[in-house]
PDB file of N, CA and C in Angstrom:
ATOM      1  N   MET A 353       0.831  -1.194   0.000  1.00 42.00           N
ATOM      2  CA  MET A 353       0.000   0.000   0.000  1.00 42.00           C
ATOM      3  C   MET A 353       0.872   1.252   0.000  1.00 42.00           C
ATOM      4  N   LYS A 354       1.924   1.250   0.860  1.00 49.00           N
ATOM      5  CA  LYS A 354       2.801   2.405   0.966  1.00 49.00           C
ATOM      6  C   LYS A 354       3.466   2.696  -0.381  1.00 49.00           C
ATOM      7  N   GLN A 355       3.921   1.633  -1.077  1.00 54.00           N
ATOM      8  CA  GLN A 355       4.577   1.814  -2.369  1.00 54.00           C
ATOM      9  C   GLN A 355       3.599   2.343  -3.404  1.00 54.00           C
ATOM     10  N   VAL A 356       2.364   1.956  -3.343  1.00 49.00           N
ATOM     11  CA  VAL A 356       1.364   2.443  -4.292  1.00 49.00           C
ATOM     12  C   VAL A 356       1.178   3.942  -4.119  1.00 49.00           C
ATOM     13  N   LEU A 357       1.101   4.410  -2.868  1.00 53.00           N
ATOM     14  CA  LEU A 357       0.950   5.852  -2.605  1.00 53.00           C
ATOM     15  C   LEU A 357       2.180   6.615  -3.075  1.00 53.00           C
ATOM     16  N   VAL A 358       3.350   6.054  -2.772  1.00 46.00           N
ATOM     17  CA  VAL A 358       4.588   6.724  -3.141  1.00 46.00           C
ATOM     18  C   VAL A 358       4.736   6.774  -4.654  1.00 46.00           C
ATOM     19  N   MET A 359       4.476   5.677  -5.322  1.00 50.00           N
ATOM     20  CA  MET A 359       4.651   5.622  -6.765  1.00 50.00           C
ATOM     21  C   MET A 359       3.619   6.477  -7.503  1.00 50.00           C
ATOM     22  N   GLY A 360       2.497   6.771  -6.881  1.00 59.00           N
ATOM     23  CA  GLY A 360       1.481   7.596  -7.516  1.00 59.00           C
ATOM     24  C   GLY A 360       1.869   9.063  -7.588  1.00 59.00           C
ATOM     25  N   ASP A 361       2.817   9.485  -6.819  1.00 77.00           N
ATOM     26  CA  ASP A 361       3.214  10.889  -6.775  1.00 77.00           C
ATOM     27  C   ASP A 361       4.635  11.007  -7.316  1.00 77.00           C
ATOM     28  N   SER A 362       4.816  11.769  -8.388  1.00 79.00           N
ATOM     29  CA  SER A 362       6.133  11.845  -9.029  1.00 79.00           C
ATOM     30  C   SER A 362       7.190  12.459  -8.114  1.00 79.00           C
ATOM     31  N   VAL A 363       6.798  13.396  -7.276  1.00 79.00           N
ATOM     32  CA  VAL A 363       7.761  14.006  -6.358  1.00 79.00           C
ATOM     33  C   VAL A 363       8.230  12.972  -5.341  1.00 79.00           C
ATOM     34  N   MET A 364       7.290  12.233  -4.808  1.00 78.00           N
ATOM     35  CA  MET A 364       7.643  11.204  -3.844  1.00 78.00           C
ATOM     36  C   MET A 364       8.468  10.100  -4.507  1.00 78.00           C
ATOM     37  N   ARG A 365       8.155   9.771  -5.746  1.00 79.00           N
ATOM     38  CA  ARG A 365       8.914   8.757  -6.481  1.00 79.00           C
ATOM     39  C   ARG A 365      10.360   9.216  -6.649  1.00 79.00           C
ATOM     40  N   LYS A 366      10.544  10.468  -7.008  1.00 79.00           N
ATOM     41  CA  LYS A 366      11.891  11.001  -7.180  1.00 79.00           C
ATOM     42  C   LYS A 366      12.634  10.995  -5.845  1.00 79.00           C
ATOM     43  N   ALA A 367      11.950  11.362  -4.767  1.00 79.00           N
ATOM     44  CA  ALA A 367      12.569  11.352  -3.445  1.00 79.00           C
ATOM     45  C   ALA A 367      12.987   9.949  -3.050  1.00 79.00           C
ATOM     46  N   LEU A 368      12.134   8.987  -3.316  1.00 78.00           N
ATOM     47  CA  LEU A 368      12.447   7.590  -2.998  1.00 78.00           C
ATOM     48  C   LEU A 368      13.648   7.116  -3.809  1.00 78.00           C
ATOM     49  N   THR A 369      13.685   7.452  -5.088  1.00 78.00           N
ATOM     50  CA  THR A 369      14.812   7.076  -5.942  1.00 78.00           C
ATOM     51  C   THR A 369      16.102   7.701  -5.428  1.00 78.00           C
ATOM     52  N   THR A 370      16.033   8.966  -5.055  1.00 76.00           N
ATOM     53  CA  THR A 370      17.215   9.660  -4.517  1.00 76.00           C
ATOM     54  C   THR A 370      17.666   9.011  -3.223  1.00 76.00           C
ATOM     55  N   LEU A 371      16.731   8.712  -2.352  1.00 76.00           N
ATOM     56  CA  LEU A 371      17.055   8.061  -1.087  1.00 76.00           C
ATOM     57  C   LEU A 371      17.723   6.708  -1.315  1.00 76.00           C
ATOM     58  N   GLU A 372      17.177   5.930  -2.222  1.00 76.00           N
ATOM     59  CA  GLU A 372      17.771   4.625  -2.525  1.00 76.00           C
ATOM     60  C   GLU A 372      19.185   4.789  -3.081  1.00 76.00           C
ATOM     61  N   PHE A 373      19.373   5.781  -3.964  1.00 72.00           N
ATOM     62  CA  PHE A 373      20.684   6.037  -4.551  1.00 72.00           C
ATOM     63  C   PHE A 373      21.689   6.432  -3.464  1.00 72.00           C
ATOM     64  N   LEU A 374      21.282   7.344  -2.607  1.00 69.00           N
ATOM     65  CA  LEU A 374      22.193   7.833  -1.580  1.00 69.00           C
ATOM     66  C   LEU A 374      22.537   6.754  -0.561  1.00 69.00           C
ATOM     67  N   SER A 375      21.606   5.901  -0.277  1.00 72.00           N
ATOM     68  CA  SER A 375      21.862   4.878   0.734  1.00 72.00           C
ATOM     69  C   SER A 375      22.801   3.788   0.216  1.00 72.00           C
ATOM     70  N   GLN A 376      23.052   3.734  -1.077  1.00 75.00           N
ATOM     71  CA  GLN A 376      23.923   2.703  -1.641  1.00 75.00           C
ATOM     72  C   GLN A 376      25.396   3.078  -1.577  1.00 75.00           C
ATOM     73  N   ASP A 377      25.729   4.354  -1.631  1.00 78.00           N
ATOM     74  CA  ASP A 377      27.118   4.791  -1.718  1.00 78.00           C
ATOM     75  C   ASP A 377      27.469   5.627  -0.486  1.00 78.00           C
ATOM     76  N   GLU A 378      28.412   5.140   0.321  1.00 82.00           N
ATOM     77  CA  GLU A 378      28.775   5.832   1.558  1.00 82.00           C
ATOM     78  C   GLU A 378      29.318   7.233   1.302  1.00 82.00           C
ATOM     79  N   GLU A 379      30.186   7.377   0.320  1.00 84.00           N
ATOM     80  CA  GLU A 379      30.788   8.688   0.032  1.00 84.00           C
ATOM     81  C   GLU A 379      29.723   9.666  -0.448  1.00 84.00           C
ATOM     82  N   THR A 380      28.834   9.220  -1.297  1.00 79.00           N
ATOM     83  CA  THR A 380      27.755  10.078  -1.778  1.00 79.00           C
ATOM     84  C   THR A 380      26.865  10.502  -0.625  1.00 79.00           C
ATOM     85  N   ARG A 381      26.568   9.575   0.255  1.00 77.00           N
ATOM     86  CA  ARG A 381      25.737   9.884   1.415  1.00 77.00           C
ATOM     87  C   ARG A 381      26.439  10.896   2.318  1.00 77.00           C
ATOM     88  N   ARG A 382      27.757  10.720   2.528  1.00 84.00           N
ATOM     89  CA  ARG A 382      28.521  11.658   3.347  1.00 84.00           C
ATOM     90  C   ARG A 382      28.492  13.062   2.746  1.00 84.00           C
ATOM     91  N   LEU A 383      28.699  13.143   1.438  1.00 85.00           N
ATOM     92  CA  LEU A 383      28.672  14.442   0.757  1.00 85.00           C
ATOM     93  C   LEU A 383      27.290  15.087   0.845  1.00 85.00           C
ATOM     94  N   TYR A 384      26.260  14.258   0.693  1.00 81.00           N
ATOM     95  CA  TYR A 384      24.891  14.758   0.800  1.00 81.00           C
ATOM     96  C   TYR A 384      24.635  15.322   2.197  1.00 81.00           C
ATOM     97  N   GLU A 385      25.053  14.571   3.213  1.00 86.00           N
ATOM     98  CA  GLU A 385      24.843  15.023   4.591  1.00 86.00           C
ATOM     99  C   GLU A 385      25.609  16.309   4.866  1.00 86.00           C
ATOM    100  N   GLU A 386      26.826  16.429   4.350  1.00 91.00           N
ATOM    101  CA  GLU A 386      27.606  17.663   4.511  1.00 91.00           C
ATOM    102  C   GLU A 386      26.891  18.836   3.844  1.00 91.00           C
ATOM    103  N   ARG A 387      26.368  18.585   2.646  1.00 89.00           N
ATOM    104  CA  ARG A 387      25.655  19.647   1.938  1.00 89.00           C
ATOM    105  C   ARG A 387      24.412  20.074   2.719  1.00 89.00           C
ATOM    106  N   MET A 388      23.676  19.106   3.243  1.00 87.00           N
ATOM    107  CA  MET A 388      22.475  19.422   4.018  1.00 87.00           C
ATOM    108  C   MET A 388      22.828  20.219   5.272  1.00 87.00           C
ATOM    109  N   LYS A 389      23.908  19.832   5.941  1.00 92.00           N
ATOM    110  CA  LYS A 389      24.348  20.579   7.122  1.00 92.00           C
ATOM    111  C   LYS A 389      24.739  21.995   6.724  1.00 92.00           C
ATOM    112  N   GLY A 390      25.427  22.114   5.592  1.00 92.00           N
ATOM    113  CA  GLY A 390      25.806  23.442   5.099  1.00 92.00           C
ATOM    114  C   GLY A 390      24.591  24.302   4.799  1.00 92.00           C
ATOM    115  N   LEU A 391      23.584  23.699   4.175  1.00 89.00           N
ATOM    116  CA  LEU A 391      22.352  24.443   3.879  1.00 89.00           C
ATOM    117  C   LEU A 391      21.632  24.854   5.160  1.00 89.00           C
ATOM    118  N   GLN A 392      21.615  23.981   6.146  1.00 92.00           N
ATOM    119  CA  GLN A 392      20.979  24.315   7.422  1.00 92.00           C
ATOM    120  C   GLN A 392      21.716  25.462   8.103  1.00 92.00           C
ATOM    121  N   THR A 393      23.043  25.425   8.064  1.00 93.00           N
ATOM    122  CA  THR A 393      23.844  26.504   8.644  1.00 93.00           C
ATOM    123  C   THR A 393      23.579  27.810   7.904  1.00 93.00           C
ATOM    124  N   TYR A 394      23.538  27.729   6.591  1.00 92.00           N
ATOM    125  CA  TYR A 394      23.265  28.911   5.768  1.00 92.00           C
ATOM    126  C   TYR A 394      21.908  29.518   6.122  1.00 92.00           C
ATOM    127  N   MET A 395      20.885  28.673   6.222  1.00 92.00           N
ATOM    128  CA  MET A 395      19.545  29.166   6.546  1.00 92.00           C
ATOM    129  C   MET A 395      19.512  29.773   7.951  1.00 92.00           C
ATOM    130  N   ALA A 396      20.220  29.160   8.887  1.00 93.00           N
ATOM    131  CA  ALA A 396      20.285  29.713  10.246  1.00 93.00           C
ATOM    132  C   ALA A 396      20.988  31.064  10.227  1.00 93.00           C
ATOM    133  N   ASP A 397      22.047  31.187   9.432  1.00 92.00           N
ATOM    134  CA  ASP A 397      22.758  32.470   9.310  1.00 92.00           C
ATOM    135  C   ASP A 397      21.859  33.538   8.706  1.00 92.00           C
ATOM    136  N   ILE A 398      21.097  33.163   7.692  1.00 94.00           N
ATOM    137  CA  ILE A 398      20.174  34.114   7.058  1.00 94.00           C
ATOM    138  C   ILE A 398      19.137  34.598   8.072  1.00 94.00           C
ATOM    139  N   GLU A 399      18.581  33.675   8.826  1.00 93.00           N
ATOM    140  CA  GLU A 399      17.569  34.046   9.832  1.00 93.00           C
ATOM    141  C   GLU A 399      18.185  34.946  10.897  1.00 93.00           C
ATOM    142  N   GLY A 400      19.398  34.626  11.309  1.00 93.00           N
ATOM    143  CA  GLY A 400      20.092  35.473  12.284  1.00 93.00           C
ATOM    144  C   GLY A 400      20.319  36.875  11.741  1.00 93.00           C
ATOM    145  N   ALA A 401      20.707  36.961  10.477  1.00 94.00           N
ATOM    146  CA  ALA A 401      20.922  38.270   9.853  1.00 94.00           C
ATOM    147  C   ALA A 401      19.616  39.049   9.763  1.00 94.00           C
ATOM    148  N   ARG A 402      18.524  38.350   9.474  1.00 93.00           N
ATOM    149  CA  ARG A 402      17.209  39.023   9.434  1.00 93.00           C
ATOM    150  C   ARG A 402      16.858  39.596  10.792  1.00 93.00           C
ATOM    151  N   ARG A 403      17.051  38.782  11.836  1.00 94.00           N
ATOM    152  CA  ARG A 403      16.747  39.261  13.196  1.00 94.00           C
ATOM    153  C   ARG A 403      17.604  40.472  13.548  1.00 94.00           C
ATOM    154  N   GLU A 404      18.891  40.386  13.198  1.00 95.00           N
ATOM    155  CA  GLU A 404      19.808  41.489  13.482  1.00 95.00           C
ATOM    156  C   GLU A 404      19.383  42.741  12.726  1.00 95.00           C
ATOM    157  N   GLY A 405      19.002  42.573  11.477  1.00 94.00           N
ATOM    158  CA  GLY A 405      18.550  43.714  10.672  1.00 94.00           C
ATOM    159  C   GLY A 405      17.292  44.344  11.232  1.00 94.00           C
ATOM    160  N   ARG A 406      16.359  43.511  11.679  1.00 94.00           N
ATOM    161  CA  ARG A 406      15.132  44.049  12.284  1.00 94.00           C
ATOM    162  C   ARG A 406      15.460  44.840  13.543  1.00 94.00           C
ATOM    163  N   GLU A 407      16.362  44.314  14.362  1.00 94.00           N
ATOM    164  CA  GLU A 407      16.726  45.016  15.601  1.00 94.00           C
ATOM    165  C   GLU A 407      17.424  46.338  15.291  1.00 94.00           C
ATOM    166  N   GLU A 408      18.295  46.325  14.286  1.00 95.00           N
ATOM    167  CA  GLU A 408      18.954  47.572  13.885  1.00 95.00           C
ATOM    168  C   GLU A 408      17.917  48.581  13.406  1.00 95.00           C
ATOM    169  N   GLY A 409      16.932  48.118  12.664  1.00 95.00           N
ATOM    170  CA  GLY A 409      15.866  49.005  12.190  1.00 95.00           C
ATOM    171  C   GLY A 409      15.064  49.588  13.333  1.00 95.00           C
ATOM    172  N   ARG A 410      14.772  48.767  14.318  1.00 95.00           N
ATOM    173  CA  ARG A 410      14.034  49.263  15.494  1.00 95.00           C
ATOM    174  C   ARG A 410      14.848  50.323  16.233  1.00 95.00           C
ATOM    175  N   GLU A 411      16.127  50.033  16.419  1.00 93.00           N
ATOM    176  CA  GLU A 411      16.992  50.993  17.117  1.00 93.00           C
ATOM    177  C   GLU A 411      17.078  52.303  16.341  1.00 93.00           C
ATOM    178  N   GLU A 412      17.190  52.219  15.033  1.00 95.00           N
ATOM    179  CA  GLU A 412      17.226  53.424  14.202  1.00 95.00           C
ATOM    180  C   GLU A 412      15.925  54.212  14.358  1.00 95.00           C
ATOM    181  N   GLY A 413      14.805  53.516  14.404  1.00 96.00           N
ATOM    182  CA  GLY A 413      13.515  54.183  14.597  1.00 96.00           C
ATOM    183  C   GLY A 413      13.436  54.882  15.947  1.00 96.00           C
ATOM    184  N   ARG A 414      13.946  54.224  16.979  1.00 94.00           N
ATOM    185  CA  ARG A 414      13.946  54.852  18.314  1.00 94.00           C
ATOM    186  C   ARG A 414      14.832  56.092  18.328  1.00 94.00           C
ATOM    187  N   ARG A 415      15.988  55.989  17.671  1.00 94.00           N
ATOM    188  CA  ARG A 415      16.908  57.138  17.625  1.00 94.00           C
ATOM    189  C   ARG A 415      16.260  58.309  16.886  1.00 94.00           C
ATOM    190  N   GLU A 416      15.606  58.013  15.768  1.00 96.00           N
ATOM    191  CA  GLU A 416      14.936  59.072  15.012  1.00 96.00           C
ATOM    192  C   GLU A 416      13.818  59.711  15.834  1.00 96.00           C
ATOM    193  N   ALA A 417      13.104  58.900  16.595  1.00 96.00           N
ATOM    194  CA  ALA A 417      12.032  59.440  17.444  1.00 96.00           C
ATOM    195  C   ALA A 417      12.619  60.369  18.509  1.00 96.00           C
ATOM    196  N   ARG A 418      13.748  59.984  19.096  1.00 96.00           N
ATOM    197  CA  ARG A 418      14.388  60.853  20.102  1.00 96.00           C
ATOM    198  C   ARG A 418      14.869  62.151  19.473  1.00 96.00           C
ATOM    199  N   MET A 419      15.354  62.057  18.231  1.00 96.00           N
ATOM    200  CA  MET A 419      15.801  63.277  17.530  1.00 96.00           C
ATOM    201  C   MET A 419      14.611  64.207  17.280  1.00 96.00           C
ATOM    202  N   GLU A 420      13.498  63.649  16.851  1.00 96.00           N
ATOM    203  CA  GLU A 420      12.297  64.463  16.608  1.00 96.00           C
ATOM    204  C   GLU A 420      11.805  65.102  17.903  1.00 96.00           C
ATOM    205  N   MET A 421      11.858  64.333  18.994  1.00 96.00           N
ATOM    206  CA  MET A 421      11.441  64.872  20.281  1.00 96.00           C
ATOM    207  C   MET A 421      12.354  66.023  20.695  1.00 96.00           C
ATOM    208  N   ALA A 422      13.645  65.842  20.522  1.00 96.00           N
ATOM    209  CA  ALA A 422      14.602  66.892  20.877  1.00 96.00           C
ATOM    210  C   ALA A 422      14.323  68.153  20.072  1.00 96.00           C
ATOM    211  N   ARG A 423      14.099  67.987  18.787  1.00 96.00           N
ATOM    212  CA  ARG A 423      13.805  69.149  17.932  1.00 96.00           C
ATOM    213  C   ARG A 423      12.542  69.864  18.426  1.00 96.00           C
ATOM    214  N   ALA A 424      11.498  69.112  18.724  1.00 97.00           N
ATOM    215  CA  ALA A 424      10.241  69.713  19.185  1.00 97.00           C
ATOM    216  C   ALA A 424      10.437  70.426  20.518  1.00 97.00           C
ATOM    217  N   MET A 425      11.195  69.808  21.412  1.00 96.00           N
ATOM    218  CA  MET A 425      11.432  70.427  22.719  1.00 96.00           C
ATOM    219  C   MET A 425      12.214  71.721  22.571  1.00 96.00           C
ATOM    220  N   LEU A 426      13.239  71.706  21.727  1.00 96.00           N
ATOM    221  CA  LEU A 426      14.038  72.920  21.521  1.00 96.00           C
ATOM    222  C   LEU A 426      13.195  74.015  20.867  1.00 96.00           C
ATOM    223  N   GLU A 427      12.356  73.629  19.903  1.00 96.00           N
ATOM    224  CA  GLU A 427      11.472  74.617  19.268  1.00 96.00           C
ATOM    225  C   GLU A 427      10.494  75.210  20.281  1.00 96.00           C
ATOM    226  N   ALA A 428      10.117  74.406  21.289  1.00 96.00           N
ATOM    227  CA  ALA A 428       9.185  74.877  22.318  1.00 96.00           C
ATOM    228  C   ALA A 428       9.887  75.715  23.387  1.00 96.00           C
ATOM    229  N   GLY A 429      11.207  75.829  23.287  1.00 95.00           N
ATOM    230  CA  GLY A 429      11.945  76.682  24.213  1.00 95.00           C
ATOM    231  C   GLY A 429      12.622  75.961  25.363  1.00 95.00           C
ATOM    232  N   ASP A 430      12.597  74.642  25.374  1.00 95.00           N
ATOM    233  CA  ASP A 430      13.290  73.909  26.448  1.00 95.00           C
ATOM    234  C   ASP A 430      14.796  74.075  26.293  1.00 95.00           C
ATOM    235  N   ASN A 431      15.505  74.043  27.428  1.00 95.00           N
ATOM    236  CA  ASN A 431      16.957  74.202  27.365  1.00 95.00           C
ATOM    237  C   ASN A 431      17.641  72.881  27.025  1.00 95.00           C
ATOM    238  N   VAL A 432      18.903  72.968  26.619  1.00 96.00           N
ATOM    239  CA  VAL A 432      19.672  71.818  26.161  1.00 96.00           C
ATOM    240  C   VAL A 432      19.773  70.743  27.244  1.00 96.00           C
ATOM    241  N   GLU A 433      20.014  71.154  28.487  1.00 96.00           N
ATOM    242  CA  GLU A 433      20.160  70.184  29.580  1.00 96.00           C
ATOM    243  C   GLU A 433      18.906  69.318  29.729  1.00 96.00           C
ATOM    244  N   LYS A 434      17.753  69.959  29.689  1.00 97.00           N
ATOM    245  CA  LYS A 434      16.496  69.229  29.836  1.00 97.00           C
ATOM    246  C   LYS A 434      16.296  68.262  28.665  1.00 97.00           C
ATOM    247  N   VAL A 435      16.607  68.724  27.460  1.00 96.00           N
ATOM    248  CA  VAL A 435      16.447  67.880  26.269  1.00 96.00           C
ATOM    249  C   VAL A 435      17.375  66.664  26.354  1.00 96.00           C
ATOM    250  N   VAL A 436      18.615  66.876  26.756  1.00 97.00           N
ATOM    251  CA  VAL A 436      19.569  65.774  26.900  1.00 97.00           C
ATOM    252  C   VAL A 436      19.065  64.779  27.938  1.00 97.00           C
ATOM    253  N   ARG A 437      18.596  65.292  29.072  1.00 96.00           N
ATOM    254  CA  ARG A 437      18.131  64.425  30.158  1.00 96.00           C
ATOM    255  C   ARG A 437      16.931  63.577  29.732  1.00 96.00           C
ATOM    256  N   LEU A 438      15.986  64.176  29.018  1.00 96.00           N
ATOM    257  CA  LEU A 438      14.763  63.459  28.663  1.00 96.00           C
ATOM    258  C   LEU A 438      14.902  62.566  27.429  1.00 96.00           C
ATOM    259  N   THR A 439      15.698  62.976  26.458  1.00 95.00           N
ATOM    260  CA  THR A 439      15.824  62.179  25.225  1.00 95.00           C
ATOM    261  C   THR A 439      16.955  61.170  25.280  1.00 95.00           C
ATOM    262  N   LYS A 440      17.882  61.369  26.219  1.00 95.00           N
ATOM    263  CA  LYS A 440      19.066  60.498  26.343  1.00 95.00           C
ATOM    264  C   LYS A 440      19.982  60.592  25.119  1.00 95.00           C
ATOM    265  N   LEU A 441      19.842  61.686  24.373  1.00 96.00           N
ATOM    266  CA  LEU A 441      20.747  61.926  23.241  1.00 96.00           C
ATOM    267  C   LEU A 441      22.031  62.559  23.761  1.00 96.00           C
ATOM    268  N   PRO A 442      23.138  62.356  23.055  1.00 96.00           N
ATOM    269  CA  PRO A 442      24.384  63.022  23.463  1.00 96.00           C
ATOM    270  C   PRO A 442      24.230  64.550  23.371  1.00 96.00           C
ATOM    271  N   ARG A 443      24.856  65.229  24.295  1.00 97.00           N
ATOM    272  CA  ARG A 443      24.781  66.692  24.349  1.00 97.00           C
ATOM    273  C   ARG A 443      25.172  67.310  23.004  1.00 97.00           C
ATOM    274  N   GLU A 444      26.225  66.788  22.394  1.00 96.00           N
ATOM    275  CA  GLU A 444      26.702  67.345  21.121  1.00 96.00           C
ATOM    276  C   GLU A 444      25.611  67.268  20.049  1.00 96.00           C
ATOM    277  N   GLN A 445      24.869  66.208  20.067  1.00 96.00           N
ATOM    278  CA  GLN A 445      23.808  66.029  19.072  1.00 96.00           C
ATOM    279  C   GLN A 445      22.678  67.041  19.309  1.00 96.00           C
ATOM    280  N   VAL A 446      22.318  67.227  20.552  1.00 96.00           N
ATOM    281  CA  VAL A 446      21.257  68.187  20.888  1.00 96.00           C
ATOM    282  C   VAL A 446      21.721  69.602  20.530  1.00 96.00           C
ATOM    283  N   GLU A 447      22.969  69.904  20.833  1.00 96.00           N
ATOM    284  CA  GLU A 447      23.505  71.230  20.487  1.00 96.00           C
ATOM    285  C   GLU A 447      23.531  71.422  18.974  1.00 96.00           C
ATOM    286  N   ALA A 448      23.834  70.377  18.224  1.00 96.00           N
ATOM    287  CA  ALA A 448      23.829  70.476  16.759  1.00 96.00           C
ATOM    288  C   ALA A 448      22.413  70.753  16.247  1.00 96.00           C
ATOM    289  N   ILE A 449      21.423  70.118  16.836  1.00 96.00           N
ATOM    290  CA  ILE A 449      20.028  70.378  16.448  1.00 96.00           C
ATOM    291  C   ILE A 449      19.665  71.822  16.764  1.00 96.00           C
ATOM    292  N   GLN A 450      20.107  72.281  17.941  1.00 96.00           N
ATOM    293  CA  GLN A 450      19.811  73.665  18.333  1.00 96.00           C
ATOM    294  C   GLN A 450      20.448  74.651  17.347  1.00 96.00           C
ATOM    295  N   ARG A 451      21.709  74.420  16.962  1.00 95.00           N
ATOM    296  CA  ARG A 451      22.380  75.300  15.986  1.00 95.00           C
ATOM    297  C   ARG A 451      21.629  75.281  14.652  1.00 95.00           C
ATOM    298  N   GLU A 452      21.195  74.098  14.232  1.00 93.00           N
ATOM    299  CA  GLU A 452      20.442  73.969  12.991  1.00 93.00           C
ATOM    300  C   GLU A 452      19.153  74.798  13.054  1.00 93.00           C
ATOM    301  N   LEU A 453      18.466  74.706  14.183  1.00 93.00           N
ATOM    302  CA  LEU A 453      17.224  75.481  14.344  1.00 93.00           C
ATOM    303  C   LEU A 453      17.497  76.979  14.339  1.00 93.00           C
ATOM    304  N   GLU A 454      18.583  77.380  15.006  1.00 92.00           N
ATOM    305  CA  GLU A 454      18.924  78.809  15.072  1.00 92.00           C
ATOM    306  C   GLU A 454      19.333  79.347  13.705  1.00 92.00           C
ATOM    307  N   SER A 455      20.011  78.534  12.905  1.00 91.00           N
ATOM    308  CA  SER A 455      20.442  79.014  11.586  1.00 91.00           C
ATOM    309  C   SER A 455      19.271  79.086  10.608  1.00 91.00           C
ATOM    310  N   GLY A 456      18.220  78.331  10.876  1.00 79.00           N
ATOM    311  CA  GLY A 456      17.039  78.327  10.012  1.00 79.00           C
ATOM    312  C   GLY A 456      16.051  79.417  10.330  1.00 79.00           C
ATOM    313  N   ARG A 457      16.253  80.114  11.428  1.00 62.00           N
ATOM    314  CA  ARG A 457      15.321  81.167  11.835  1.00 62.00           C
ATOM    315  C   ARG A 457      15.579  82.446  11.143  1.00 62.00           C
TER     316      ARG A 457
END
């Protein structure tokens, strides 16, 4: 019964043929297993890179939000110390935003 189901599906038939071929030759099987391990490692690396990229994107978004907040606070008349304390941006960055705002006025 199992062979009838397998033989009815060309994909399964090809898989069975490949499995039979690989199980006959030790070196071929070893190479196949190495390739599969390599592909698994590659896929894990890709997924890790995706996660890292998403985290970098989130951090960039948070930084941009803090920059926008700093700009709004400075436009509202808050002093540099308060902006640095609340946004956690480096003082130099807040001062650069302030200079930019002053030069645009």
